[in-house]
Amino acid sequence: MSTKIRKQIYIEPEQEEFLKQMARDTGLSEAELIRQAIDNQAQIRRDPQPDVEAWNNILTFIQKRMEIGYIPTQWKWNREELYDRKVLRGH
């Protein structure tokens, strides 16, 4: 049997309602649901998944602007160039 550490937390009334409903729906204890939520957050932080769709949307946006001449095509879009442009603008 694993050793567990007791924690006491404060949650909002809406969160308590949701937690109790989830416990009823799943048959899991409220404590187990909280442990699972912590595990899920820990996994996301350890292994973040890139939002490929968001990156594709950004790339498409930039390409369209370049096609219409809105963005100078000579930009390299690297850190140094963007920093230099920010400094020149006085930001």
Backbone as CSV, one residue per row, in Angstrom:
resi,resn,N_x,N_y,N_z,CA_x,CA_y,CA_z,C_x,C_y,C_z
1,MET,0.846,-1.194,0.000,0.000,0.000,0.000,0.888,1.253,0.000
2,SER,0.547,2.201,-0.874,1.353,3.417,-0.967,1.025,4.360,0.194
3,THR,2.006,5.142,0.559,1.816,6.115,1.611,1.287,7.399,0.987
4,LYS,0.195,7.877,1.499,-0.399,9.108,0.982,-0.225,10.212,2.007
5,ILE,-0.172,11.425,1.514,-0.028,12.599,2.365,-1.361,13.323,2.393
6,ARG,-1.815,13.640,3.579,-3.101,14.322,3.729,-2.932,15.800,3.407
7,LYS,-3.846,16.330,2.589,-3.879,17.748,2.243,-5.293,18.262,2.468
8,GLN,-5.385,19.461,2.939,-6.686,20.104,3.089,-6.694,21.308,2.156
9,ILE,-7.721,21.404,1.306,-7.771,22.477,0.320,-9.115,23.200,0.403
10,TYR,-9.144,24.386,-0.143,-10.375,25.152,-0.257,-10.757,25.196,-1.730
11,ILE,-12.015,24.915,-2.014,-12.513,24.995,-3.385,-13.778,25.837,-3.403
12,GLU,-14.124,26.303,-4.575,-15.336,27.110,-4.753,-16.566,26.199,-4.674
13,PRO,-17.721,26.746,-4.309,-18.932,25.930,-4.245,-19.243,25.225,-5.574
14,GLU,-19.014,25.912,-6.700,-19.275,25.292,-8.004,-18.334,24.104,-8.240
15,GLN,-17.096,24.251,-7.768,-16.140,23.160,-7.909,-16.555,21.959,-7.070
16,GLU,-17.072,22.226,-5.880,-17.539,21.127,-5.022,-18.702,20.396,-5.676
17,GLU,-19.632,21.161,-6.237,-20.771,20.563,-6.933,-20.294,19.662,-8.069
18,PHE,-19.374,20.178,-8.861,-18.836,19.429,-9.987,-18.108,18.176,-9.511
19,LEU,-17.292,18.320,-8.484,-16.527,17.192,-7.955,-17.459,16.095,-7.450
20,LYS,-18.477,16.473,-6.716,-19.437,15.480,-6.201,-20.175,14.779,-7.351
21,GLN,-20.555,15.548,-8.365,-21.251,14.957,-9.515,-20.328,13.987,-10.258
22,MET,-19.071,14.385,-10.452,-18.108,13.496,-11.117,-17.903,12.217,-10.317
23,ALA,-17.842,12.348,-9.006,-17.671,11.163,-8.157,-18.875,10.233,-8.303
24,ARG,-20.065,10.802,-8.323,-21.268,9.969,-8.512,-21.264,9.309,-9.890
25,ASP,-20.916,10.090,-10.920,-20.953,9.579,-12.300,-19.910,8.495,-12.552
26,THR,-18.730,8.651,-11.952,-17.633,7.726,-12.240,-17.494,6.603,-11.231
27,GLY,-18.068,6.809,-10.048,-17.898,5.810,-8.992,-16.548,5.926,-8.301
28,LEU,-15.793,6.969,-8.617,-14.503,7.195,-7.975,-14.685,8.149,-6.799
29,SER,-13.769,8.089,-5.861,-13.842,9.015,-4.724,-13.435,10.414,-5.186
30,GLU,-13.856,11.394,-4.420,-13.451,12.765,-4.723,-11.933,12.889,-4.652
31,ALA,-11.323,12.241,-3.680,-9.866,12.290,-3.540,-9.183,11.705,-4.778
32,GLU,-9.718,10.590,-5.291,-9.116,9.975,-6.483,-9.245,10.901,-7.688
33,LEU,-10.379,11.566,-7.827,-10.553,12.502,-8.936,-9.558,13.657,-8.836
34,ILE,-9.317,14.148,-7.624,-8.346,15.231,-7.436,-6.946,14.728,-7.762
35,ARG,-6.592,13.507,-7.316,-5.276,12.947,-7.643,-5.104,12.801,-9.152
36,GLN,-6.158,12.354,-9.834,-6.091,12.208,-11.293,-5.901,13.565,-11.973
37,ALA,-6.586,14.582,-11.472,-6.444,15.927,-12.050,-5.006,16.429,-11.883
38,ILE,-4.411,16.183,-10.721,-3.018,16.588,-10.495,-2.098,15.816,-11.431
39,ASP,-2.331,14.500,-11.557,-1.512,13.682,-12.464,-1.620,14.176,-13.906
40,ASN,-2.836,14.533,-14.329,-3.031,15.039,-15.694,-2.256,16.327,-15.916
41,GLN,-2.282,17.238,-14.950,-1.535,18.491,-15.078,-0.033,18.236,-15.092
42,ALA,0.412,17.296,-14.265,1.843,16.966,-14.231,2.279,16.391,-15.575
43,GLN,1.453,15.567,-16.196,1.786,14.974,-17.490,1.861,16.051,-18.572
44,ILE,0.936,16.974,-18.540,0.934,18.062,-19.521,2.212,18.882,-19.389
45,ARG,2.644,19.148,-18.184,3.866,19.941,-17.980,5.108,19.161,-18.382
46,ARG,5.098,17.834,-18.179,6.252,17.020,-18.550,6.335,16.824,-20.050
47,ASP,5.187,16.694,-20.695,5.155,16.338,-22.108,4.158,17.225,-22.845
48,PRO,4.451,18.529,-22.949,3.484,19.405,-23.613,3.354,19.052,-25.094
49,GLN,2.144,19.060,-25.567,1.866,18.770,-26.970,1.704,20.090,-27.718
50,PRO,2.457,20.270,-28.784,2.311,21.510,-29.546,0.934,21.569,-30.220
51,ASP,0.412,22.750,-30.331,-0.862,22.947,-31.010,-0.555,23.140,-32.495
52,VAL,-0.506,22.033,-33.217,-0.116,22.053,-34.625,-1.086,22.906,-35.440
53,GLU,-2.356,22.816,-35.146,-3.345,23.598,-35.893,-3.100,25.101,-35.719
54,ALA,-2.776,25.519,-34.498,-2.501,26.940,-34.256,-1.277,27.396,-35.041
55,TRP,-0.217,26.577,-35.034,0.983,26.936,-35.800,0.686,26.991,-37.289
56,ASN,-0.113,26.066,-37.799,-0.473,26.097,-39.221,-1.278,27.346,-39.551
57,ASN,-2.164,27.746,-38.642,-2.940,28.976,-38.853,-2.033,30.195,-38.915
58,ILE,-1.049,30.248,-38.034,-0.105,31.366,-38.038,0.696,31.380,-39.333
59,LEU,1.184,30.225,-39.741,1.966,30.131,-40.978,1.134,30.568,-42.183
60,THR,-0.098,30.115,-42.250,-0.990,30.499,-43.347,-1.209,32.007,-43.352
61,PHE,-1.434,32.582,-42.170,-1.634,34.024,-42.048,-0.412,34.785,-42.572
62,ILE,0.761,34.369,-42.146,1.990,35.044,-42.577,2.188,34.908,-44.080
63,GLN,1.944,33.708,-44.615,2.118,33.497,-46.049,1.165,34.368,-46.863
64,LYS,-0.077,34.487,-46.407,-1.042,35.339,-47.114,-0.605,36.792,-47.089
65,ARG,-0.103,37.251,-45.939,0.355,38.642,-45.844,1.560,38.872,-46.755
66,MET,2.439,37.889,-46.854,3.604,38.021,-47.725,3.171,38.075,-49.189
67,GLU,2.154,37.285,-49.553,1.664,37.266,-50.935,1.104,38.617,-51.359
68,ILE,0.442,39.302,-50.440,-0.143,40.593,-50.794,0.818,41.746,-50.526
69,GLY,2.018,41.413,-50.059,3.019,42.440,-49.836,2.874,43.171,-48.531
70,TYR,2.063,42.657,-47.639,1.852,43.322,-46.351,3.062,43.177,-45.441
71,ILE,3.767,42.070,-45.547,4.951,41.819,-44.730,6.154,41.765,-45.659
72,PRO,7.175,42.551,-45.392,8.363,42.500,-46.246,8.942,41.081,-46.283
73,THR,9.187,40.581,-47.475,9.686,39.209,-47.616,11.139,39.078,-47.200
74,GLN,11.840,40.194,-47.009,13.228,40.093,-46.604,13.376,39.792,-45.102
75,TRP,12.300,39.838,-44.347,12.381,39.516,-42.927,12.760,38.055,-42.757
76,LYS,13.611,37.804,-41.815,14.025,36.435,-41.520,13.176,35.814,-40.420
77,TRP,12.473,36.629,-39.656,11.631,36.172,-38.557,12.434,35.418,-37.501
78,ASN,13.662,35.872,-37.255,14.423,35.254,-36.189,14.461,36.199,-34.987
79,ARG,14.941,35.690,-33.872,14.926,36.450,-32.625,15.684,37.771,-32.741
80,GLU,16.873,37.722,-33.361,17.688,38.925,-33.447,16.997,40.013,-34.262
81,GLU,16.427,39.614,-35.402,15.775,40.602,-36.251,14.561,41.210,-35.557
82,LEU,13.771,40.382,-34.918,12.587,40.895,-34.225,12.984,41.812,-33.079
83,TYR,14.040,41.458,-32.358,14.525,42.309,-31.274,15.004,43.653,-31.822
84,ASP,15.774,43.613,-32.920,16.278,44.845,-33.524,15.126,45.750,-33.930
85,ARG,14.105,45.186,-34.521,12.947,45.999,-34.948,12.235,46.594,-33.753
86,LYS,12.147,45.831,-32.650,11.517,46.333,-31.435,12.310,47.501,-30.873
87,VAL,13.627,47.381,-30.855,14.497,48.446,-30.340,14.344,49.689,-31.213
88,LEU,14.306,49.518,-32.544,14.168,50.657,-33.434,12.847,51.390,-33.237
89,ARG,11.794,50.632,-32.868,10.493,51.258,-32.615,10.424,51.927,-31.249
90,GLY,11.436,51.659,-30.412,11.448,52.271,-29.097,10.629,51.543,-28.054
91,HIS,10.390,50.248,-28.240,9.609,49.471,-27.257,10.515,48.696,-26.348
